[in-house]
Coordinates of N, CA and C in Angstrom, one line a residue:
Chain L
K1 N 0.9 -1.2 0.0 CA 0.0 0.0 0.0 C 0.9 1.2 0.0
N2 N 0.6 2.2 -1.0 CA 1.4 3.4 -1.1 C 1.2 4.2 0.2
Q3 N 2.2 4.9 0.6 CA 2.1 5.7 1.8 C 1.4 7.0 1.5
V4 N 1.3 7.4 0.2 CA 0.6 8.6 -0.2 C -0.5 8.2 -1.2
E5 N -1.7 8.3 -0.8 CA -2.8 7.8 -1.7 C -3.6 9.1 -2.2
Q6 N -3.9 9.1 -3.5 CA -4.6 10.2 -4.0 C -5.9 9.8 -4.7
S7 N -6.9 10.7 -4.6 CA -8.2 10.4 -5.2 C -8.8 11.6 -5.7
P8 N -9.6 11.6 -6.7 CA -9.8 10.4 -7.5 C -8.6 10.1 -8.4
Q9 N -8.6 9.0 -9.1 CA -7.5 8.6 -10.0 C -7.6 9.5 -11.2
S10 N -8.8 9.8 -11.7 CA -9.0 10.7 -12.8 C -10.3 11.5 -12.6
L11 N -10.4 12.6 -13.3 CA -11.5 13.5 -13.1 C -11.7 14.3 -14.4
I12 N -12.9 14.4 -14.8 CA -13.2 15.3 -16.0 C -14.2 16.3 -15.5
I13 N -13.9 17.6 -15.8 CA -14.8 18.7 -15.4 C -15.0 19.7 -16.5
L14 N -16.1 20.4 -16.5 CA -16.3 21.5 -17.5 C -15.5 22.7 -17.1
E15 N -15.0 23.4 -18.2 CA -14.3 24.7 -18.0 C -15.2 25.6 -17.1
G16 N -14.5 26.3 -16.2 CA -15.2 27.2 -15.3 C -15.7 26.6 -14.0
K17 N -15.7 25.3 -13.9 CA -16.2 24.6 -12.7 C -15.0 24.5 -11.7
N18 N -15.3 24.3 -10.5 CA -14.3 24.1 -9.4 C -14.2 22.6 -9.2
C19 N -13.1 22.2 -8.6 CA -12.9 20.8 -8.3 C -11.9 20.7 -7.1
T20 N -12.0 19.6 -6.4 CA -11.1 19.3 -5.3 C -10.5 18.0 -5.4
L21 N -9.2 17.9 -5.3 CA -8.4 16.7 -5.3 C -7.9 16.3 -3.9
Q22 N -7.9 15.0 -3.6 CA -7.6 14.6 -2.3 C -6.3 13.8 -2.2
C23 N -5.6 14.0 -1.0 CA -4.4 13.3 -0.8 C -4.4 12.8 0.7
N24 N -4.3 11.5 0.9 CA -4.2 10.9 2.2 C -2.8 10.3 2.4
Y25 N -2.2 10.6 3.5 CA -0.8 10.0 3.6 C -0.7 9.3 5.0
T26 N 0.2 8.4 5.1 CA 0.5 7.7 6.3 C 1.9 7.9 6.8
V27 N 2.7 8.6 6.0 CA 4.1 8.8 6.5 C 4.1 9.7 7.7
S28 N 5.0 9.4 8.6 CA 5.1 10.2 9.8 C 6.4 10.0 10.5
P29 N 7.1 11.0 11.0 CA 6.7 12.4 11.0 C 7.1 13.0 9.7
F30 N 6.3 14.0 9.3 CA 6.7 14.6 8.0 C 7.1 16.0 8.1
S31 N 7.9 16.5 7.2 CA 8.4 17.8 7.2 C 7.5 18.8 6.4
N32 N 7.2 18.4 5.2 CA 6.3 19.3 4.4 C 5.5 18.5 3.4
L33 N 4.5 19.1 2.8 CA 3.7 18.4 1.8 C 3.6 19.4 0.6
R34 N 3.9 18.9 -0.6 CA 3.8 19.7 -1.8 C 2.8 19.2 -2.7
W35 N 2.2 20.1 -3.5 CA 1.4 19.7 -4.6 C 2.2 20.1 -5.9
Y36 N 2.3 19.2 -6.8 CA 2.9 19.4 -8.1 C 1.9 19.3 -9.2
K37 N 2.1 20.1 -10.3 CA 1.3 19.9 -11.5 C 2.3 19.4 -12.6
Q38 N 1.8 18.3 -13.3 CA 2.6 17.7 -14.3 C 1.8 17.7 -15.6
D39 N 2.2 18.6 -16.6 CA 1.6 18.6 -17.9 C 2.0 17.3 -18.6
T40 N 1.2 16.9 -19.6 CA 1.6 15.7 -20.4 C 2.9 15.9 -21.1
G41 N 3.8 15.0 -20.9 CA 5.1 15.0 -21.6 C 6.1 16.0 -20.9
R42 N 5.8 16.5 -19.7 CA 6.6 17.4 -19.0 C 7.0 16.9 -17.6
G43 N 7.9 17.6 -17.0 CA 8.3 17.3 -15.6 C 7.3 18.0 -14.7
P44 N 7.2 17.5 -13.4 CA 6.4 18.1 -12.4 C 6.9 19.5 -12.1
V45 N 5.9 20.4 -11.8 CA 6.2 21.8 -11.4 C 5.5 22.1 -10.1
S46 N 6.2 22.6 -9.1 CA 5.7 22.8 -7.8 C 4.6 23.9 -7.8
L47 N 3.4 23.6 -7.1 CA 2.4 24.6 -7.0 C 2.4 25.2 -5.6
T48 N 2.4 24.4 -4.6 CA 2.3 24.8 -3.2 C 3.2 24.0 -2.3
I49 N 3.6 24.5 -1.2 CA 4.3 23.7 -0.2 C 3.7 24.1 1.2
M50 N 3.5 23.2 2.0 CA 3.0 23.5 3.4 C 3.8 22.6 4.4
T51 N 4.2 23.3 5.5 CA 4.8 22.6 6.6 C 3.7 22.0 7.5
F52 N 4.0 21.2 8.5 CA 3.0 20.5 9.3 C 2.2 21.6 10.1
S53 N 2.8 22.8 10.3 CA 2.1 23.8 11.1 C 1.1 24.7 10.3
E54 N 1.2 24.5 9.0 CA 0.3 25.3 8.1 C -0.9 24.5 7.7
N55 N -2.1 25.2 7.5 CA -3.3 24.5 7.1 C -3.8 25.0 5.8
T56 N -3.3 26.0 5.2 CA -3.8 26.4 3.9 C -2.7 27.2 3.2
K57 N -2.6 27.1 1.9 CA -1.7 27.9 1.1 C -2.3 28.1 -0.3
S58 N -2.3 29.3 -0.8 CA -2.9 29.6 -2.1 C -1.8 30.0 -3.1
N59 N -2.1 29.7 -4.3 CA -1.3 30.1 -5.5 C -2.2 30.3 -6.6
G60 N -2.7 31.6 -6.7 CA -3.6 31.9 -7.7 C -4.9 31.2 -7.5
R61 N -5.4 30.5 -8.5 CA -6.6 29.7 -8.4 C -6.5 28.4 -7.7
Y62 N -5.3 28.1 -7.3 CA -5.0 26.8 -6.6 C -4.9 27.1 -5.1
T63 N -5.7 26.3 -4.3 CA -5.6 26.5 -2.8 C -5.4 25.1 -2.2
A64 N -4.4 24.9 -1.5 CA -4.1 23.6 -0.8 C -4.4 23.7 0.7
T65 N -5.0 22.7 1.2 CA -5.3 22.6 2.6 C -4.6 21.4 3.2
L66 N -4.3 21.5 4.5 CA -3.6 20.4 5.2 C -4.2 20.2 6.6
D67 N -4.6 19.0 6.9 CA -5.0 18.6 8.2 C -4.0 17.5 8.7
A68 N -3.1 18.0 9.5 CA -2.0 17.1 10.0 C -2.5 16.1 11.0
D69 N -3.7 16.4 11.6 CA -4.2 15.4 12.6 C -4.8 14.2 11.9
T70 N -5.5 14.4 10.8 CA -6.1 13.3 10.0 C -5.2 12.9 8.9
K71 N -4.1 13.6 8.7 CA -3.2 13.2 7.6 C -3.8 13.3 6.2
Q72 N -4.5 14.4 6.0 CA -5.2 14.6 4.7 C -4.8 16.0 4.2
S73 N -4.7 16.1 2.9 CA -4.5 17.3 2.2 C -5.5 17.4 1.0
S74 N -5.9 18.6 0.6 CA -6.7 18.7 -0.6 C -6.1 19.9 -1.4
L75 N -6.4 19.8 -2.7 CA -6.0 20.8 -3.6 C -7.3 21.3 -4.3
H76 N -7.7 22.5 -4.1 CA -8.9 23.0 -4.7 C -8.6 24.0 -5.9
I77 N -9.2 23.7 -7.0 CA -9.0 24.5 -8.2 C -10.2 25.3 -8.5
T78 N -10.1 26.6 -8.5 CA -11.3 27.4 -8.7 C -11.4 27.9 -10.2
A79 N -12.6 28.0 -10.7 CA -12.8 28.5 -12.1 C -11.8 27.8 -13.0
S80 N -11.9 26.5 -13.2 CA -11.0 25.8 -14.0 C -10.8 26.3 -15.4
Q81 N -9.6 26.1 -16.0 CA -9.3 26.5 -17.3 C -8.8 25.3 -18.1
L82 N -8.9 25.3 -19.4 CA -8.4 24.2 -20.2 C -6.9 23.9 -19.9
S83 N -6.2 24.9 -19.5 CA -4.7 24.7 -19.2 C -4.5 24.0 -17.9
D84 N -5.6 23.9 -17.1 CA -5.4 23.1 -15.9 C -5.4 21.6 -16.1
S85 N -5.7 21.2 -17.3 CA -5.6 19.8 -17.7 C -4.2 19.2 -17.5
A86 N -4.1 18.3 -16.6 CA -2.7 17.8 -16.2 C -2.9 16.8 -15.1
S87 N -1.8 16.2 -14.7 CA -1.8 15.4 -13.5 C -1.3 16.2 -12.3
Y88 N -1.9 15.9 -11.2 CA -1.6 16.7 -10.0 C -1.1 15.6 -8.9
I89 N 0.1 15.9 -8.5 CA 0.8 14.9 -7.6 C 1.1 15.5 -6.2
C90 N 0.7 14.7 -5.2 CA 1.0 15.1 -3.8 C 2.3 14.4 -3.4
V91 N 3.1 15.2 -2.8 CA 4.4 14.7 -2.4 C 4.7 15.0 -0.9
V92 N 5.0 14.0 -0.1 CA 5.2 14.2 1.3 C 6.7 14.0 1.6
S93 N 7.2 14.9 2.3 CA 8.6 14.8 2.8 C 8.7 14.2 4.1
L94 N 9.3 13.1 4.2 CA 9.4 12.3 5.5 C 10.8 12.5 6.1
I95 N 10.8 12.7 7.4 CA 12.0 12.8 8.1 C 12.4 11.4 8.6
T96 N 13.6 11.0 8.3 CA 14.0 9.6 8.7 C 15.4 9.8 9.4
G97 N 15.5 9.9 10.7 CA 16.7 10.1 11.4 C 17.3 11.4 10.9
T98 N 18.5 11.4 10.4 CA 19.2 12.6 9.9 C 18.9 12.9 8.5
A99 N 18.2 12.0 7.8 CA 18.0 12.1 6.4 C 16.5 12.5 6.1
S100 N 16.2 12.8 4.9 CA 14.9 13.1 4.5 C 14.5 12.3 3.2
K101 N 13.3 12.1 3.1 CA 12.9 11.2 1.9 C 11.6 11.8 1.4
L102 N 11.5 11.8 0.1 CA 10.2 12.2 -0.6 C 9.4 11.0 -0.9
T103 N 8.1 11.0 -0.6 CA 7.2 10.0 -1.1 C 6.2 10.6 -2.0
F104 N 6.1 10.1 -3.2 CA 5.2 10.7 -4.2 C 3.9 9.9 -4.3
G105 N 2.8 10.6 -4.4 CA 1.6 9.9 -4.7 C 1.5 9.6 -6.2
T106 N 0.5 8.8 -6.6 CA 0.4 8.3 -8.0 C -0.3 9.4 -8.8
G107 N -0.9 10.4 -8.2 CA -1.4 11.5 -9.0 C -2.9 11.4 -9.3
T108 N -3.5 12.5 -9.6 CA -4.9 12.6 -10.1 C -4.8 13.2 -11.5
R109 N -5.3 12.5 -12.5 CA -5.3 13.1 -13.9 C -6.6 13.9 -14.1
L110 N -6.4 15.2 -14.3 CA -7.6 16.1 -14.4 C -7.7 16.5 -15.9
Q111 N -8.9 16.4 -16.4 CA -9.2 16.9 -17.8 C -10.3 17.9 -17.7
V112 N -10.0 19.1 -18.2 CA -11.0 20.2 -18.3 C -11.5 20.3 -19.7
T113 N -12.8 20.2 -19.9 CA -13.3 20.2 -21.2 C -14.3 21.4 -21.4
L114 N -14.5 21.7 -22.7 CA -15.5 22.8 -23.0 C -16.9 22.3 -22.8
Chain E
N1 N 17.0 31.2 -19.5 CA 17.3 30.3 -18.4 C 16.6 28.9 -18.7
A2 N 17.4 27.9 -19.0 CA 16.8 26.6 -19.5 C 16.4 25.8 -18.3
G3 N 16.9 26.0 -17.1 CA 16.5 25.1 -16.0 C 17.2 23.8 -16.0
V4 N 16.4 22.7 -16.1 CA 17.0 21.4 -16.1 C 16.7 20.8 -17.5
T5 N 17.8 20.4 -18.2 CA 17.7 19.9 -19.5 C 18.1 18.4 -19.6
Q6 N 17.3 17.6 -20.2 CA 17.5 16.2 -20.3 C 17.7 15.8 -21.8
T7 N 18.6 14.9 -22.1 CA 18.7 14.3 -23.4 C 19.0 12.9 -23.3
P8 N 18.4 12.0 -24.2 CA 17.4 12.4 -25.2 C 16.0 12.5 -24.6
K9 N 15.0 12.9 -25.4 CA 13.7 12.9 -25.0 C 13.0 11.6 -25.2
F10 N 13.4 10.8 -26.2 CA 12.9 9.5 -26.4 C 14.0 8.6 -26.8
Q11 N 13.9 7.3 -26.4 CA 14.9 6.3 -26.8 C 14.3 4.9 -26.8
V12 N 14.6 4.1 -27.8 CA 14.3 2.7 -27.8 C 15.5 1.9 -27.8
L13 N 15.6 1.0 -26.9 CA 16.8 0.1 -26.8 C 16.4 -1.3 -26.9
K14 N 17.3 -2.1 -27.4 CA 17.1 -3.6 -27.4 C 17.7 -4.1 -26.0
T15 N 17.1 -5.2 -25.6 CA 17.5 -5.8 -24.3 C 19.0 -6.1 -24.4
G16 N 19.8 -5.7 -23.4 CA 21.2 -5.9 -23.3 C 22.0 -4.7 -23.8
Q17 N 21.4 -3.8 -24.5 CA 22.1 -2.6 -24.9 C 22.4 -1.6 -23.8
S18 N 23.4 -0.8 -23.9 CA 23.7 0.2 -22.9 C 23.4 1.6 -23.4
M19 N 23.1 2.5 -22.5 CA 23.0 3.9 -22.9 C 23.2 4.8 -21.7
T20 N 23.4 6.1 -21.9 CA 23.5 7.1 -20.9 C 22.5 8.2 -21.1
L21 N 21.8 8.5 -20.0 CA 20.9 9.6 -20.1 C 21.6 10.8 -19.5
Q22 N 21.5 11.9 -20.2 CA 22.2 13.1 -19.8 C 21.3 14.1 -19.1
C23 N 21.8 14.8 -18.1 CA 21.1 15.8 -17.4 C 22.0 17.0 -17.1
A24 N 21.6 18.2 -17.3 CA 22.3 19.4 -17.0 C 21.4 20.5 -16.4
Q25 N 21.9 21.2 -15.4 CA 21.1 22.3 -14.9 C 22.0 23.5 -14.8
D26 N 21.3 24.7 -15.1 CA 22.0 25.9 -15.1 C 21.6 26.9 -14.0
M27 N 21.2 26.3 -12.9 CA 20.7 27.1 -11.8 C 21.7 27.1 -10.6
N28 N 22.9 26.6 -10.8 CA 23.9 26.5 -9.8 C 23.4 25.7 -8.6
H29 N 22.6 24.7 -8.8 CA 22.1 23.9 -7.7 C 23.1 22.9 -7.3
N30 N 23.1 22.6 -6.0 CA 24.1 21.6 -5.4 C 23.6 20.2 -5.6
S31 N 22.3 19.9 -5.4 CA 21.8 18.6 -5.3 C 21.1 18.2 -6.6
M32 N 21.3 17.0 -7.1 CA 20.7 16.5 -8.3 C 20.2 15.1 -8.1
Y33 N 19.1 14.7 -8.8 CA 18.4 13.4 -8.6 C 18.0 12.8 -9.9
W34 N 17.9 11.5 -9.9 CA 17.2 10.8 -11.0 C 16.1 10.0 -10.4
Y35 N 14.9 10.1 -11.1 CA 13.7 9.4 -10.7 C 13.2 8.6 -12.0
R36 N 12.4 7.6 -11.7 CA 11.7 6.9 -12.7 C 10.2 7.0 -12.4
Q37 N 9.4 7.1 -13.5 CA 7.9 7.2 -13.3 C 7.3 6.1 -14.1
D38 N 6.5 5.3 -13.4 CA 5.9 4.2 -14.0 C 4.4 4.3 -13.8
P39 N 3.5 3.8 -14.8 CA 2.1 3.9 -14.6 C 1.6 3.3 -13.3
G40 N 0.7 4.0 -12.6 CA 0.2 3.5 -11.4 C 1.1 3.6 -10.2
M41 N 2.2 4.2 -10.4 CA 3.2 4.3 -9.2 C 3.7 5.8 -9.2
G42 N 4.0 6.2 -8.0 CA 4.6 7.5 -7.8 C 6.0 7.5 -8.3
L43 N 6.6 8.7 -8.5 CA 8.0 8.8 -8.9 C 8.9 8.1 -7.8
R44 N 9.8 7.3 -8.3 CA 10.7 6.6 -7.4 C 12.2 7.0 -7.6
L45 N 12.9 7.3 -6.5 CA 14.3 7.8 -6.6 C 15.2 6.6 -7.0
I46 N 16.0 6.9 -8.0 CA 17.0 5.9 -8.4 C 18.4 6.1 -7.8
Y47 N 18.9 7.3 -8.0 CA 20.1 7.8 -7.4 C 20.0 9.3 -7.2
Y48 N 20.9 9.7 -6.3 CA 21.0 11.2 -6.1 C 22.4 11.6 -5.8
S49 N 22.6 12.9 -5.9 CA 23.9 13.5 -5.6 C 23.7 14.7 -4.8
A50 N 23.9 14.6 -3.5 CA 23.6 15.7 -2.6 C 24.5 16.9 -2.9
S51 N 25.7 16.7 -3.4 CA 26.6 17.8 -3.7 C 27.6 17.2 -4.7
E52 N 28.3 18.1 -5.4 CA 29.3 17.7 -6.4 C 30.3 16.8 -5.7
G53 N 30.6 15.7 -6.4 CA 31.6 14.8 -5.8 C 31.0 13.6 -5.0
T54 N 29.7 13.7 -4.8 CA 29.0 12.6 -4.0 C 27.8 12.0 -4.8
T55 N 27.6 10.7 -4.7 CA 26.4 10.1 -5.2 C 26.0 9.0 -4.2
D56 N 24.7 8.7 -4.2 CA 24.2 7.7 -3.3 C 23.0 7.1 -3.9
K57 N 22.7 5.8 -3.5 CA 21.6 5.0 -4.0 C 20.3 5.5 -3.4
G58 N 19.2 5.5 -4.3 CA 17.9 5.7 -3.8 C 17.1 4.5 -3.5
E59 N 15.8 4.5 -3.9 CA 15.0 3.3 -3.6 C 15.2 2.2 -4.6
V60 N 15.5 2.5 -5.9 CA 15.5 1.5 -6.9 C 16.8 1.6 -7.7
P61 N 18.0 1.4 -7.2 CA 19.2 1.6 -7.9 C 19.7 0.5 -8.8
N62 N 19.1 -0.7 -8.6 CA 19.6 -1.9 -9.3 C 19.5 -1.7 -10.8
G63 N 20.7 -2.0 -11.5 CA 20.7 -1.9 -13.0 C 21.1 -0.5 -13.5
Y64 N 21.4 0.4 -12.6 CA 21.8 1.7 -13.0 C 23.1 2.1 -12.3
N65 N 23.8 3.1 -13.0 CA 24.9 3.7 -12.4 C 24.8 5.2 -12.7
V66 N 25.5 6.1 -11.9 CA 25.4 7.5 -12.1 C 26.8 8.1 -12.0
S67 N 26.9 9.3 -12.6 CA 28.2 10.1 -12.5 C 27.8 11.5 -12.4
R68 N 28.3 12.1 -11.3 CA 28.2 13.6 -11.2 C 29.4 14.2 -11.8
L69 N 29.3 14.5 -13.0 CA 30.5 14.9 -13.8 C 31.1 16.3 -13.3
N70 N 30.2 17.1 -12.9 CA 30.6 18.4 -12.4 C 29.3 19.0 -11.7
K71 N 29.4 20.2 -11.3 CA 28.2 20.7 -10.5 C 27.0 20.8 -11.4
R72 N 27.1 21.0 -12.7 CA 26.0 21.1 -13.6 C 25.4 19.8 -14.1
E73 N 26.2 18.8 -14.2 CA 25.8 17.6 -15.0 C 25.8 16.3 -14.1
F74 N 24.7 15.6 -14.3 CA 24.5 14.3 -13.6 C 23.9 13.3 -14.5
S75 N 24.7 12.3 -14.9 CA 24.2 11.3 -15.9 C 23.8 10.0 -15.3
L76 N 22.9 9.3 -16.0 CA 22.4 8.0 -15.5 C 22.7 7.0 -16.6
R77 N 23.4 5.9 -16.2 CA 23.8 4.9 -17.2 C 23.1 3.6 -16.9
L78 N 22.6 3.0 -18.0 CA 22.1 1.7 -18.0 C 23.1 0.8 -18.7
E79 N 23.7 -0.1 -18.0 CA 24.8 -0.9 -18.6 C 24.3 -2.0 -19.5
S80 N 23.2 -2.6 -19.1 CA 22.6 -3.7 -19.9 C 21.1 -3.6 -19.7
A81 N 20.4 -2.9 -20.6 CA 19.0 -2.6 -20.5 C 18.1 -3.8 -20.4
A82 N 17.1 -3.8 -19.6 CA 16.1 -4.8 -19.5 C 14.7 -4.3 -19.7
P83 N 13.8 -5.1 -20.2 CA 12.4 -4.6 -20.4 C 11.8 -3.9 -19.1
S84 N 12.2 -4.4 -17.9 CA 11.7 -3.8 -16.7 C 12.2 -2.3 -16.5
Q85 N 13.1 -1.9 -17.3 CA 13.6 -0.5 -17.2 C 12.9 0.4 -18.2
T86 N 11.9 -0.1 -18.9 CA 11.0 0.7 -19.7 C 10.3 1.7 -18.7
S87 N 10.4 3.0 -18.9 CA 9.9 3.9 -18.0 C 10.1 5.3 -18.5
V88 N 9.6 6.3 -17.8 CA 9.9 7.7 -18.1 C 10.9 8.2 -17.0
Y89 N 12.0 8.7 -17.3 CA 13.1 9.1 -16.4 C 13.1 10.6 -16.3
F90 N 13.1 11.0 -15.0 CA 13.2 12.5 -14.8 C 14.4 12.8 -13.9
C91 N 15.1 13.8 -14.4 CA 16.2 14.4 -13.6 C 15.7 15.6 -12.9
A92 N 16.1 15.9 -11.7 CA 15.7 17.0 -10.9 C 16.9 17.6 -10.2
S93 N 16.8 18.9 -9.9 CA 17.8 19.5 -9.1 C 17.2 20.4 -8.0
R94 N 18.0 20.6 -7.0 CA 17.5 21.4 -5.8 C 18.7 22.2 -5.4
K95 N 18.5 23.5 -4.9 CA 19.6 24.3 -4.5 C 20.4 23.7 -3.4
T96 N 19.7 23.1 -2.4 CA 20.5 22.5 -1.3 C 19.9 21.1 -1.1
W97 N 20.5 20.4 -0.2 CA 20.0 19.0 0.2 C 18.7 19.1 1.0
D98 N 18.4 20.3 1.5 CA 17.2 20.5 2.3 C 15.9 20.3 1.5
L99 N 15.1 19.3 1.9 CA 13.9 19.0 1.1 C 12.8 20.1 1.2
N100 N 13.0 21.1 2.0 CA 12.1 22.2 2.0 C 12.3 23.1 0.9
T101 N 13.4 23.0 0.2 CA 13.7 23.8 -1.0 C 13.1 23.1 -2.2
E102 N 12.6 23.9 -3.2 CA 11.9 23.4 -4.3 C 12.8 22.6 -5.2
A103 N 12.3 21.5 -5.8 CA 13.0 20.7 -6.8 C 12.4 21.1 -8.1
F104 N 13.4 21.2 -9.1 CA 13.0 21.6 -10.5 C 13.3 20.4 -11.3
F105 N 12.3 20.0 -12.1 CA 12.4 18.8 -12.9 C 12.7 19.1 -14.4
G106 N 13.4 18.2 -15.0 CA 13.5 18.2 -16.5 C 12.3 17.7 -17.1
Q107 N 12.2 17.7 -18.5 CA 11.0 17.3 -19.2 C 10.9 15.8 -19.3
G108 N 11.9 15.0 -18.9 CA 11.8 13.6 -19.0 C 12.4 13.0 -20.2
T109 N 12.8 11.7 -20.0 CA 13.2 10.8 -21.1 C 12.3 9.6 -21.1
R110 N 11.7 9.4 -22.2 CA 10.8 8.2 -22.3 C 11.6 7.1 -23.0
L111 N 11.9 6.0 -22.2 CA 12.7 4.9 -22.6 C 11.9 3.7 -22.7
T112 N 12.1 3.0 -23.9 CA 11.4 1.7 -24.1 C 12.5 0.7 -24.4
V113 N 12.5 -0.4 -23.7 CA 13.4 -1.5 -23.9 C 12.6 -2.7 -24.4
V114 N 13.0 -3.1 -25.6 CA 12.3 -4.2 -26.3 C 13.1 -5.5 -26.3

């Protein structure tokens, strides 16, 4: 079982609509949680980063929330645009002794249509 | 400012052939990474270089070798390619080893081993 689970696996929405993507993680203790956007055929690009003490972070139409008690994060996209079509990946940074490790979720593939 | 550049973008190999994936960054970053991305799985770390002159194994290093040629360049070598190494490979760099700093990814190399 992956330590970072994302849902839904895929999603289709109409342009202009809002949507929320979910990320549940079991890694602990963690240092920070990032959301990445990955366009088809491209590398991931960071959207937001939150430490365990933060519960919300916005980047334009993207708003990430974090509940460290329930180990859940969400990414809310407002007024979706065709350019939002991409995979969205949740990444948790785990502290292991003196080292750190990134655990990647499998992503949610979002398609925005006319 | 090119960021992280990977070559080639696509490659088809026969089982047993060797090849080197090239990665270069122009952001003066100290840390560099190689990941593989497979369907239904999150990105997995193959090897990393925390700083120039050092390399270490990640989660899935078997069948790969790396060279940190200088501060800019970090190459990944497959000595004897196997079908299980069919994947999309991403190089990433980070200013420091601290995982709170943002990672920048290349556009990926899609490798097929037949």
